Tab-separated table of C-alpha atoms and ligand atoms in Angstrom:
chain	number	residue	atom	x	y	z
A	868	MET	CA	105.857	109.605	71.047
A	869	SER	CA	102.701	110.966	72.611
A	870	LEU	CA	101.509	114.461	71.653
A	871	LYS	CA	99.831	115.194	74.996
A	872	THR	CA	99.571	114.379	78.678
A	873	ILE	CA	96.436	112.820	80.083
A	874	ARG	CA	95.275	114.460	83.322
A	875	SER	CA	91.506	114.288	82.996
A	876	LYS	CA	88.709	113.129	80.698
A	877	ALA	CA	88.941	116.502	78.919
A	878	ASP	CA	92.345	115.394	77.554
A	879	LEU	CA	90.787	112.491	75.626
A	880	ALA	CA	90.339	112.673	71.839
A	881	ILE	CA	86.707	111.508	72.125
A	882	ASN	CA	86.121	114.692	74.122
A	883	GLY	CA	87.654	116.948	71.465
A	884	ALA	CA	91.356	116.891	72.407
A	885	PRO	CA	93.925	116.076	69.692
A	886	PRO	CA	94.859	112.380	69.338
A	887	ALA	CA	97.648	111.083	71.550
A	888	PHE	CA	99.687	109.829	68.601
A	889	ALA	CA	100.344	111.476	65.228
A	890	GLU	CA	100.903	108.111	63.519
A	891	PRO	CA	98.744	105.060	64.193
A	892	LEU	CA	100.002	102.440	66.647
A	893	HIS	CA	99.155	99.044	65.122
A	894	VAL	CA	98.516	95.620	66.572
A	895	GLY	CA	100.781	93.513	64.380
A	896	ARG	CA	103.208	96.163	63.107
A	897	PRO	CA	105.881	93.952	61.527
A	898	ASN	CA	109.090	93.352	63.456
A	899	ILE	CA	111.809	93.861	60.887
A	900	GLY	CA	115.225	92.476	61.733
A	901	ASP	CA	118.601	93.597	60.448
A	902	ARG	CA	118.006	95.271	57.074
A	903	ALA	CA	121.586	94.760	55.831
A	904	THR	CA	121.412	91.007	56.512
A	905	PHE	CA	118.117	90.724	54.654
A	906	LEU	CA	119.293	92.799	51.673
A	907	GLN	CA	122.504	90.815	51.438
A	908	LYS	CA	120.421	87.629	51.222
A	909	VAL	CA	118.154	89.178	48.589
A	910	ASN	CA	121.234	90.038	46.520
A	911	GLN	CA	122.363	86.442	46.866
A	912	ILE	CA	118.961	85.281	45.566
A	913	LEU	CA	119.188	87.620	42.584
A	914	ASP	CA	122.755	86.503	41.835
A	915	ASN	CA	121.621	82.876	42.028
A	916	ARG	CA	118.645	83.468	39.751
A	917	TRP	CA	116.735	80.958	41.874
A	918	LEU	CA	113.593	82.664	43.082
A	919	THR	CA	111.254	79.882	44.170
A	920	ASN	CA	110.576	76.093	43.837
A	921	ASN	CA	112.498	74.707	46.792
A	922	GLY	CA	115.510	76.972	46.415
A	923	PRO	CA	118.567	77.012	48.677
A	924	MET	CA	117.226	79.784	50.929
A	925	VAL	CA	113.999	77.847	51.634
A	926	GLN	CA	115.985	74.687	52.303
A	927	GLU	CA	118.212	76.510	54.778
A	928	PHE	CA	115.172	78.114	56.387
A	929	GLU	CA	113.465	74.731	56.840
A	930	LYS	CA	116.610	73.283	58.384
A	931	ARG	CA	116.959	76.182	60.823
A	932	ILE	CA	113.292	76.069	61.865
A	933	ALA	CA	113.359	72.301	62.404
A	934	GLU	CA	116.540	72.630	64.503
A	935	ASN	CA	115.125	75.555	66.424
A	936	LEU	CA	111.967	73.625	67.354
A	937	GLY	CA	113.623	70.237	67.774
A	938	VAL	CA	111.447	68.501	65.148
A	939	LYS	CA	112.435	66.244	62.269
A	940	HIS	CA	110.645	68.058	59.468
A	941	CYS	CA	109.711	71.614	58.613
A	942	VAL	CA	107.747	71.906	55.357
A	943	ALA	CA	107.705	75.608	54.503
A	944	MET	CA	104.666	77.013	52.704
A	945	CYS	CA	103.484	80.283	51.190
A	946	ASN	CA	101.274	81.069	54.209
A	947	GLY	CA	99.733	79.527	57.308
A	948	THR	CA	96.310	79.005	55.730
A	949	ILE	CA	97.627	76.889	52.840
A	950	ALA	CA	99.805	75.053	55.383
A	951	LEU	CA	96.632	74.245	57.380
A	952	GLU	CA	94.826	73.091	54.222
A	953	ILE	CA	97.684	70.863	53.150
A	954	ALA	CA	98.117	69.380	56.637
A	955	ILE	CA	94.364	68.672	56.843
A	956	ARG	CA	94.442	66.940	53.451
A	957	ALA	CA	97.635	65.021	54.148
A	958	LEU	CA	96.101	63.703	57.367
A	959	GLY	CA	93.044	62.532	55.440
A	960	LEU	CA	90.550	64.476	57.550
A	961	GLU	CA	86.965	64.406	56.281
A	962	GLY	CA	83.384	64.616	57.561
A	963	GLU	CA	83.489	66.717	60.738
A	964	VAL	CA	86.488	68.162	62.540
A	965	ILE	CA	86.273	69.799	65.952
A	966	VAL	CA	87.833	73.257	66.285
A	967	PRO	CA	87.382	76.225	68.586
A	968	SER	CA	85.188	79.056	67.334
A	969	TRP	CA	87.517	81.338	69.309
A	970	THR	CA	90.294	81.542	66.708
A	971	PHE	CA	91.176	83.388	63.511
A	972	ILE	CA	88.745	82.518	60.731
A	973	ALA	CA	91.465	80.675	58.751
A	974	THR	CA	91.298	77.688	61.117
A	975	ALA	CA	87.648	77.064	60.191
A	976	HIS	CA	87.967	78.100	56.539
A	977	ALA	CA	90.860	75.674	55.931
A	978	LEU	CA	88.380	72.862	56.677
A	979	TYR	CA	85.275	74.270	55.007
A	980	TRP	CA	87.234	75.155	51.864
A	981	GLN	CA	87.895	71.434	51.463
A	982	GLY	CA	84.332	70.260	52.054
A	983	ILE	CA	84.916	69.381	55.719
A	984	THR	CA	82.494	70.617	58.389
A	985	PRO	CA	84.151	72.566	61.197
A	986	VAL	CA	82.291	71.782	64.414
A	987	PHE	CA	82.864	74.443	67.044
A	988	ALA	CA	83.615	73.436	70.616
A	989	ASP	CA	83.668	75.867	73.527
A	990	ILE	CA	86.756	77.179	75.293
A	991	ASP	CA	87.904	77.418	78.879
A	992	PRO	CA	87.427	81.124	79.708
A	993	ALA	CA	90.591	81.128	81.827
A	994	THR	CA	92.893	79.869	79.065
A	995	HIS	CA	90.957	80.902	75.901
A	996	ASN	CA	91.848	77.433	74.569
A	997	LEU	CA	89.623	74.419	73.842
A	998	ASP	CA	87.866	72.917	76.849
A	999	PRO	CA	88.415	69.123	76.621
A	1000	ASP	CA	84.947	68.397	78.073
A	1001	ALA	CA	83.347	70.587	75.425
A	1002	VAL	CA	85.324	68.725	72.748
A	1003	ARG	CA	83.942	65.407	74.016
A	1004	ARG	CA	80.404	66.769	73.750
A	1005	MET	CA	80.841	67.601	70.056
A	1006	ILE	CA	82.052	64.161	68.898
A	1007	THR	CA	79.677	62.386	66.480
A	1008	PRO	CA	80.071	59.311	64.238
A	1009	ARG	CA	81.215	61.695	61.451
A	1010	THR	CA	84.081	63.204	63.497
A	1011	THR	CA	87.525	62.382	62.090
A	1012	GLY	CA	89.755	64.841	63.872
A	1013	ILE	CA	90.456	67.694	66.262
A	1014	ILE	CA	92.403	70.865	65.541
A	1015	GLY	CA	93.612	72.477	68.755
A	1016	VAL	CA	94.723	76.108	68.560
A	1017	HIS	CA	97.495	77.452	70.800
A	1018	LEU	CA	95.814	80.822	71.161
A	1019	TRP	CA	98.052	83.778	72.031
A	1020	GLY	CA	100.938	81.281	71.947
A	1021	ARG	CA	99.643	79.606	75.128
A	1022	ALA	CA	99.492	75.863	74.580
A	1023	ALA	CA	96.117	74.162	74.155
A	1024	PRO	CA	95.474	71.294	76.641
A	1025	ILE	CA	97.605	68.984	74.531
A	1026	ASN	CA	97.657	65.895	76.763
A	1027	GLU	CA	93.899	65.960	77.346
A	1028	LEU	CA	93.162	66.422	73.635
A	1029	GLN	CA	95.554	63.598	72.736
A	1030	ALA	CA	93.769	61.326	75.231
A	1031	ILE	CA	90.386	62.128	73.628
A	1032	ALA	CA	91.809	61.555	70.143
A	1033	ASP	CA	93.278	58.187	71.177
A	1034	GLU	CA	90.089	57.113	72.895
A	1035	HIS	CA	87.909	57.881	69.852
A	1036	GLY	CA	90.373	57.029	67.072
A	1037	LEU	CA	90.601	60.646	65.897
A	1038	LYS	CA	93.478	62.521	64.283
A	1039	LEU	CA	94.874	65.437	66.259
A	1040	MET	CA	96.751	68.400	64.814
A	1041	PHE	CA	97.430	71.903	66.063
A	1042	ASP	CA	97.106	75.385	64.656
A	1043	ALA	CA	100.285	76.843	66.158
A	1044	ALA	CA	100.080	80.098	64.170
A	1045	HIS	CA	100.676	82.116	67.362
A	1046	ALA	CA	103.069	79.734	69.027
A	1047	PHE	CA	106.444	79.835	67.305
A	1048	GLY	CA	108.975	79.237	70.088
A	1049	SER	CA	106.327	78.626	72.795
A	1050	THR	CA	106.571	75.644	75.114
A	1051	TYR	CA	104.169	73.151	76.679
A	1052	LYS	CA	105.390	71.630	79.939
A	1053	GLY	CA	108.861	72.848	78.977
A	1054	LYS	CA	108.848	71.214	75.509
A	1055	THR	CA	108.826	73.336	72.373
A	1056	ILE	CA	105.557	73.453	70.439
A	1057	GLY	CA	105.939	71.744	67.060
A	1058	ARG	CA	106.236	68.114	68.121
A	1059	PHE	CA	102.668	67.553	69.338
A	1060	GLY	CA	99.784	65.762	67.653
A	1061	SER	CA	100.361	64.452	64.123
A	1062	CYS	CA	101.653	67.856	63.069
A	1063	GLU	CA	101.558	71.545	63.980
A	1064	VAL	CA	101.002	74.479	61.655
A	1065	LEU	CA	102.897	77.761	61.962
A	1066	SER	CA	102.178	81.157	60.454
A	1067	PHE	CA	104.984	83.563	59.648
A	1068	HIS	CA	102.654	86.341	58.506
A	1069	ALA	CA	103.977	89.922	58.648
A	1070	THR	CA	101.908	90.568	61.780
A	1071	LYS	CA	103.385	87.666	63.764
A	1072	ALA	CA	106.205	87.989	66.311
A	1073	PHE	CA	108.457	86.177	63.849
A	1074	ASN	CA	107.676	86.822	60.189
A	1075	THR	CA	108.705	85.948	56.655
A	1076	MET	CA	106.374	88.666	55.221
A	1077	GLU	CA	103.902	85.967	54.134
A	1078	GLY	CA	104.679	82.387	55.054
A	1079	GLY	CA	103.862	79.346	57.076
A	1080	ALA	CA	104.998	75.795	57.669
A	1081	VAL	CA	103.900	72.423	58.876
A	1082	VAL	CA	106.264	70.844	61.380
A	1083	THR	CA	106.124	67.164	62.218
A	1084	ASN	CA	108.135	64.152	63.308
A	1085	ASP	CA	106.189	61.934	60.887
A	1086	ASP	CA	108.366	61.082	57.843
A	1087	LYS	CA	105.490	59.902	55.641
A	1088	LEU	CA	103.325	62.917	56.421
A	1089	ALA	CA	106.213	65.294	55.645
A	1090	GLU	CA	106.858	63.506	52.343
A	1091	ALA	CA	103.179	63.734	51.343
A	1092	MET	CA	103.040	67.447	52.225
A	1093	LYS	CA	106.200	68.195	50.210
A	1094	LEU	CA	104.533	66.629	47.176
A	1095	MET	CA	101.231	68.396	47.811
A	1096	ARG	CA	102.776	71.868	48.043
A	1097	ASN	CA	104.360	71.370	44.596
A	1098	PHE	CA	101.463	70.022	42.497
A	1099	GLY	CA	102.425	66.437	43.396
A	1100	PHE	CA	105.582	66.517	41.233
A	1101	GLN	CA	108.319	63.978	41.827
A	1102	GLY	CA	111.090	65.105	39.521
A	1103	TYR	CA	110.383	66.355	35.983
A	1104	ASP	CA	107.135	65.464	34.228
A	1105	ASN	CA	106.040	62.996	36.892
A	1106	VAL	CA	103.028	63.758	39.056
A	1107	ILE	CA	102.421	61.089	41.667
A	1108	HIS	CA	100.018	62.874	44.009
A	1109	PRO	CA	97.217	65.458	43.853
A	1110	GLY	CA	98.583	68.827	44.883
A	1111	THR	CA	98.467	72.579	44.795
A	1112	ASN	CA	100.939	75.449	44.803
A	1113	GLY	CA	101.895	76.035	48.426
A	1114	LYS	CA	105.542	76.911	47.969
A	1115	MET	CA	107.427	79.512	49.974
A	1116	ILE	CA	109.478	81.885	47.821
A	1117	GLU	CA	113.174	82.586	48.348
A	1118	VAL	CA	112.724	86.218	49.429
A	1119	CYS	CA	110.350	85.133	52.216
A	1120	ALA	CA	112.857	82.543	53.420
A	1121	ALA	CA	115.552	85.262	53.386
A	1122	MET	CA	113.348	87.467	55.546
A	1123	GLY	CA	112.840	84.550	57.911
A	1124	LEU	CA	116.556	83.806	58.174
A	1125	ALA	CA	117.340	87.478	58.832
A	1126	ASN	CA	114.525	87.776	61.396
A	1127	LEU	CA	115.562	84.596	63.213
A	1128	GLU	CA	118.771	86.369	64.195
A	1129	THR	CA	116.913	89.153	65.976
A	1130	LEU	CA	113.987	87.156	67.360
A	1131	ASP	CA	115.376	87.002	70.892
A	1132	LYS	CA	115.558	90.809	70.957
A	1133	VAL	CA	111.966	91.084	69.710
A	1134	ILE	CA	110.783	88.730	72.443
A	1135	ALA	CA	112.724	90.655	75.089
A	1136	VAL	CA	111.029	93.923	74.006
A	1137	ASN	CA	107.609	92.237	73.896
A	1138	ARG	CA	108.121	90.883	77.383
A	1139	LEU	CA	109.200	94.235	78.758
A	1140	ASN	CA	106.184	95.860	77.093
A	1141	HIS	CA	103.855	93.219	78.474
A	1142	THR	CA	105.120	93.944	81.981
A	1143	ALA	CA	104.703	97.682	81.350
A	1144	TYR	CA	101.090	97.161	80.232
A	1145	THR	CA	100.377	94.993	83.283
A	1146	LYS	CA	101.692	97.771	85.507
A	1147	ALA	CA	99.957	100.592	83.611
A	1148	LEU	CA	96.589	98.803	83.740
A	1149	ALA	CA	96.816	97.517	87.292
A	1150	ASN	CA	94.112	98.725	89.687
A	1151	ILE	CA	91.670	99.779	86.969
A	1152	GLN	CA	88.281	98.422	87.961
A	1153	GLY	CA	87.067	95.773	85.494
A	1154	ILE	CA	90.276	95.543	83.444
A	1155	SER	CA	92.669	92.602	83.557
A	1156	VAL	CA	95.680	91.735	81.436
A	1157	LEU	CA	95.964	88.121	80.263
A	1158	ALA	CA	99.059	86.652	81.914
A	1159	TYR	CA	101.664	84.295	80.490
A	1160	ASP	CA	102.925	81.403	82.578
A	1161	PRO	CA	106.476	82.403	83.582
A	1162	LYS	CA	107.450	78.699	83.587
A	1163	GLU	CA	106.708	78.410	79.846
A	1164	ARG	CA	108.278	80.211	76.875
A	1165	ASN	CA	106.073	82.592	74.914
A	1166	SER	CA	106.755	85.411	72.466
A	1167	TYR	CA	104.656	87.817	74.593
A	1168	HIS	CA	103.458	89.138	71.244
A	1169	TYR	CA	99.786	89.469	72.164
A	1170	VAL	CA	98.790	91.921	74.865
A	1171	VAL	CA	95.240	90.816	75.550
A	1172	ILE	CA	93.018	92.614	78.029
A	1173	GLU	CA	89.576	91.658	79.260
A	1174	VAL	CA	86.951	94.215	80.181
A	1175	ASP	CA	84.351	92.802	82.542
A	1176	ASN	CA	80.958	94.126	83.609
A	1177	SER	CA	82.377	95.936	86.627
A	1178	CYS	CA	84.241	98.388	84.361
A	1179	ALA	CA	82.647	101.832	84.089
A	1180	VAL	CA	82.908	101.734	80.280
A	1181	SER	CA	82.228	98.944	77.807
A	1182	ARG	CA	84.820	97.139	75.726
A	1183	ASP	CA	83.493	98.811	72.569
A	1184	GLN	CA	83.634	102.283	74.131
A	1185	ILE	CA	87.278	101.697	75.014
A	1186	VAL	CA	88.127	100.524	71.485
A	1187	THR	CA	86.372	103.550	69.938
A	1188	ALA	CA	88.193	105.923	72.311
A	1189	LEU	CA	91.579	104.271	71.590
A	1190	HIS	CA	91.040	104.530	67.827
A	1191	ALA	CA	90.298	108.241	68.253
A	1192	GLU	CA	93.754	108.493	69.884
A	1193	ASN	CA	95.327	106.684	66.875
A	1194	ILE	CA	95.810	103.516	68.922
A	1195	LEU	CA	94.414	100.829	66.608
A	1196	ALA	CA	93.434	98.275	69.256
A	1197	ARG	CA	91.724	95.143	67.904
A	1198	LYS	CA	88.906	92.888	69.059
A	1199	TYR	CA	90.585	89.635	67.901
A	1200	PHE	CA	88.731	87.235	67.419
A	1201	TRP	CA	85.340	88.783	68.049
A	1202	PRO	CA	82.641	87.748	67.362
A	1203	GLY	CA	83.947	84.169	67.001
A	1204	CYS	CA	83.957	82.068	63.817
A	1205	HIS	CA	80.435	80.778	64.511
A	1206	LYS	CA	79.086	84.311	63.975
A	1207	MET	CA	80.844	84.736	60.613
A	1208	LYS	CA	79.639	83.501	57.239
A	1209	PRO	CA	79.038	80.794	56.220
A	1210	TYR	CA	79.061	79.377	59.758
A	1211	SER	CA	76.422	81.751	61.138
A	1212	ASP	CA	73.994	80.317	58.557
A	1213	LEU	CA	75.126	76.731	59.082
A	1214	TYR	CA	74.872	76.889	62.873
A	1215	PRO	CA	72.217	79.416	63.874
A	1216	TYR	CA	71.942	77.795	67.320
A	1217	ALA	CA	75.689	77.475	67.974
A	1218	LYS	CA	75.608	80.066	70.720
A	1219	SER	CA	73.865	77.667	73.082
A	1220	MET	CA	76.956	75.439	72.930
A	1221	LEU	CA	79.484	78.293	73.165
A	1222	PRO	CA	78.743	80.383	76.282
A	1223	ASN	CA	82.399	80.857	77.231
A	1224	THR	CA	83.381	81.803	73.680
A	1225	ILE	CA	80.656	84.448	73.640
A	1226	GLN	CA	81.636	85.801	77.053
A	1227	VAL	CA	85.315	86.092	76.119
A	1228	ALA	CA	84.540	87.514	72.647
A	1229	ASN	CA	82.577	90.350	74.230
A	1230	ARG	CA	85.339	91.252	76.684
A	1231	ILE	CA	88.516	91.194	74.686
A	1232	ILE	CA	90.858	93.915	73.434
A	1233	VAL	CA	94.282	93.303	71.890
A	1234	LEU	CA	96.724	96.194	72.313
A	1235	PRO	CA	99.741	97.185	70.181
A	1236	ASN	CA	103.037	95.461	70.912
A	1237	GLY	CA	106.352	94.774	69.172
A	1238	ILE	CA	109.600	96.621	68.617
A	1239	THR	CA	107.873	99.798	67.412
A	1240	ILE	CA	106.040	100.216	70.749
A	1241	THR	CA	107.831	101.865	73.680
A	1242	THR	CA	107.176	101.810	77.403
A	1243	SER	CA	106.314	105.529	77.252
A	1244	ASP	CA	103.639	104.763	74.601
A	1245	ILE	CA	102.303	102.135	76.981
A	1246	TYR	CA	102.255	104.565	79.885
A	1247	ILE	CA	100.028	106.916	77.811
A	1248	ILE	CA	97.761	104.053	76.708
A	1249	GLY	CA	97.387	103.122	80.384
A	1250	ARG	CA	96.537	106.728	81.319
A	1251	ILE	CA	93.906	106.897	78.568
A	1252	ILE	CA	92.225	103.658	79.651
A	1253	ALA	CA	92.396	104.729	83.306
A	1254	GLN	CA	90.640	108.033	82.492
A	1255	LEU	CA	88.001	106.258	80.417
A	1256	ALA	CA	87.301	103.823	83.230
A	1257	ALA	CA	87.311	106.483	85.955
A	1258	ILE	CA	83.834	107.054	87.398
A	1259	LYS	CA	84.147	110.853	87.328
B	1766	T4K	N1	95.467	80.510	62.469
B	1766	T4K	C1	95.504	81.529	63.337
B	1766	T4K	C2	95.166	81.260	64.761
B	1766	T4K	C3	95.877	82.818	62.909
B	1766	T4K	O1	95.899	83.841	63.792
B	1766	T4K	C4	96.200	83.016	61.556
B	1766	T4K	C5	96.560	84.344	61.089
B	1766	T4K	C6	96.158	81.918	60.681
B	1766	T4K	C7	95.777	80.668	61.175
B	1766	T4K	C8	96.463	82.025	59.226
B	1766	T4K	O2	97.830	82.294	58.967
B	1766	T4K	P1	98.221	83.138	57.601
B	1766	T4K	O3	97.551	82.473	56.463
B	1766	T4K	O4	97.764	84.574	57.802
B	1766	T4K	O5	99.729	82.980	57.570
B	1766	T4K	C9	95.976	89.378	60.586
B	1766	T4K	C10	96.888	88.501	59.768
B	1766	T4K	O6	96.702	88.717	58.362
B	1766	T4K	C11	96.748	87.045	60.043
B	1766	T4K	O7	97.944	86.428	59.575
B	1766	T4K	C12	96.647	86.765	61.535
B	1766	T4K	N2	96.398	85.367	61.829
B	1766	T4K	C13	95.531	87.595	62.123
B	1766	T4K	C14	95.440	87.393	63.612
B	1766	T4K	O8	95.801	88.956	61.894
B	1766	T4K	P2	94.072	91.022	59.870
B	1766	T4K	O9	93.069	90.911	58.777
B	1766	T4K	O10	93.593	91.407	61.206
B	1766	T4K	O11	95.308	91.959	59.416
B	1766	T4K	P3	95.350	93.517	59.117
B	1766	T4K	O12	95.563	93.711	57.651
B	1766	T4K	O13	94.187	94.192	59.750
B	1766	T4K	O14	96.696	93.942	59.844
B	1766	T4K	C15	96.806	94.034	61.250
B	1766	T4K	C16	97.441	95.369	61.646
B	1766	T4K	O15	98.799	95.369	61.276
B	1766	T4K	C17	96.810	96.587	60.987
B	1766	T4K	O16	96.670	97.619	61.951
B	1766	T4K	C18	97.821	97.011	59.925
B	1766	T4K	C19	99.140	96.490	60.467
B	1766	T4K	N3	100.068	96.049	59.414
B	1766	T4K	C20	99.738	94.941	58.698
B	1766	T4K	C21	100.600	94.491	57.725
B	1766	T4K	C22	100.255	93.268	56.910
B	1766	T4K	C23	101.220	96.761	59.193
B	1766	T4K	O17	101.491	97.766	59.863
B	1766	T4K	N4	102.099	96.307	58.232
B	1766	T4K	C24	101.825	95.209	57.474
B	1766	T4K	O18	102.649	94.813	56.602
B	1766	T4K	O19	94.753	89.568	59.948
């Protein structure tokens, strides 16, 4: 609940007024489902004395996720980053792989960590997703694959990327960390490319505390990834594949199963909040709220606004002012992977190839959403931004 009303600039914390909120409002405050359901499952785990290593809770979780997404295989992992690494390795990617720079750093790191060069292609500024023409421009004889990212849960241009991959003999996979339950042309994300990688991190719309998965319809790929996440073991004392430890633990699967039951409610709140933000920020010069296609499903988890040059204040001034009010808005994924180490050293001239990435990175703010955020919080956030952007 807000501690004040906002009538003029004098009511803003940057001008000496108290902050609007006593406790911080976070982007990515975990949505926690029914506590009793979760605790009952945790008790079951303790009674079972089966804590990890492909236990019954993880198996049930994988089955439910695969059913939910309409895919053959869900291979649950300890987090989305390890899931990306394992998928990349199972697909046999090497040399160079094309990715957007406009993504969370894990997409690039999952390649670099394994000695593969991430090559950054520019985005379409309208969708924030890979621009297929830019992808074409980055293909070299060393390119072996493309990783599309469904940013903000909005599908990458899947058909166009698949056509490029087919034409050039490249592997295509997707980082679907934001896209659990999203659709592309009415079909649930999870079935596209060779495989798609999900994150169930605490800050995601649907979480298992830490967790991730690779989903695929490819039997062989799923089999290889199951071996890889468990050191390559097939039965006792028999290692038949190189591998690592990528296993999801039972408690995380329990959290996932409990949260699955309340996910529809979370999405309904997110959607309501997104509409409230769109209304609260309408008619503010230079501010626009990124829209979701009403014909597609999305978790409405990310409330992304863009601040253009016609706004009276800069993006950074708005973020500073919001933080002073205890509204911990984020600049995800500024400044873009290409500006972070080691990529800024590897590609000092990348910016000439990434004009849209740079433009979007300098405009973006992500605002708090989820079941802990109310429409009255959003009304206040709207009033604060409106006052900041007012000329007088
Ligand atoms: N690909 C993409 C496109 C991704 O976005 C991500 C992850 C991945 C791959 C990799 O998946 P994982 O390996 O993470 O499964 C956060 C998340 O850690 C990360 O999962 C997520 N993307 C990224 C977009 O956001 P940070 O470093 O910004 O998180 P942090 O610690 O600043 O937390 C965000 C806010 O949430 C803070 O205000 C604090 C609050 N919070 C956080 C946690 C964990 C809470 O209130 N409670 C909590 O338990 O990366």
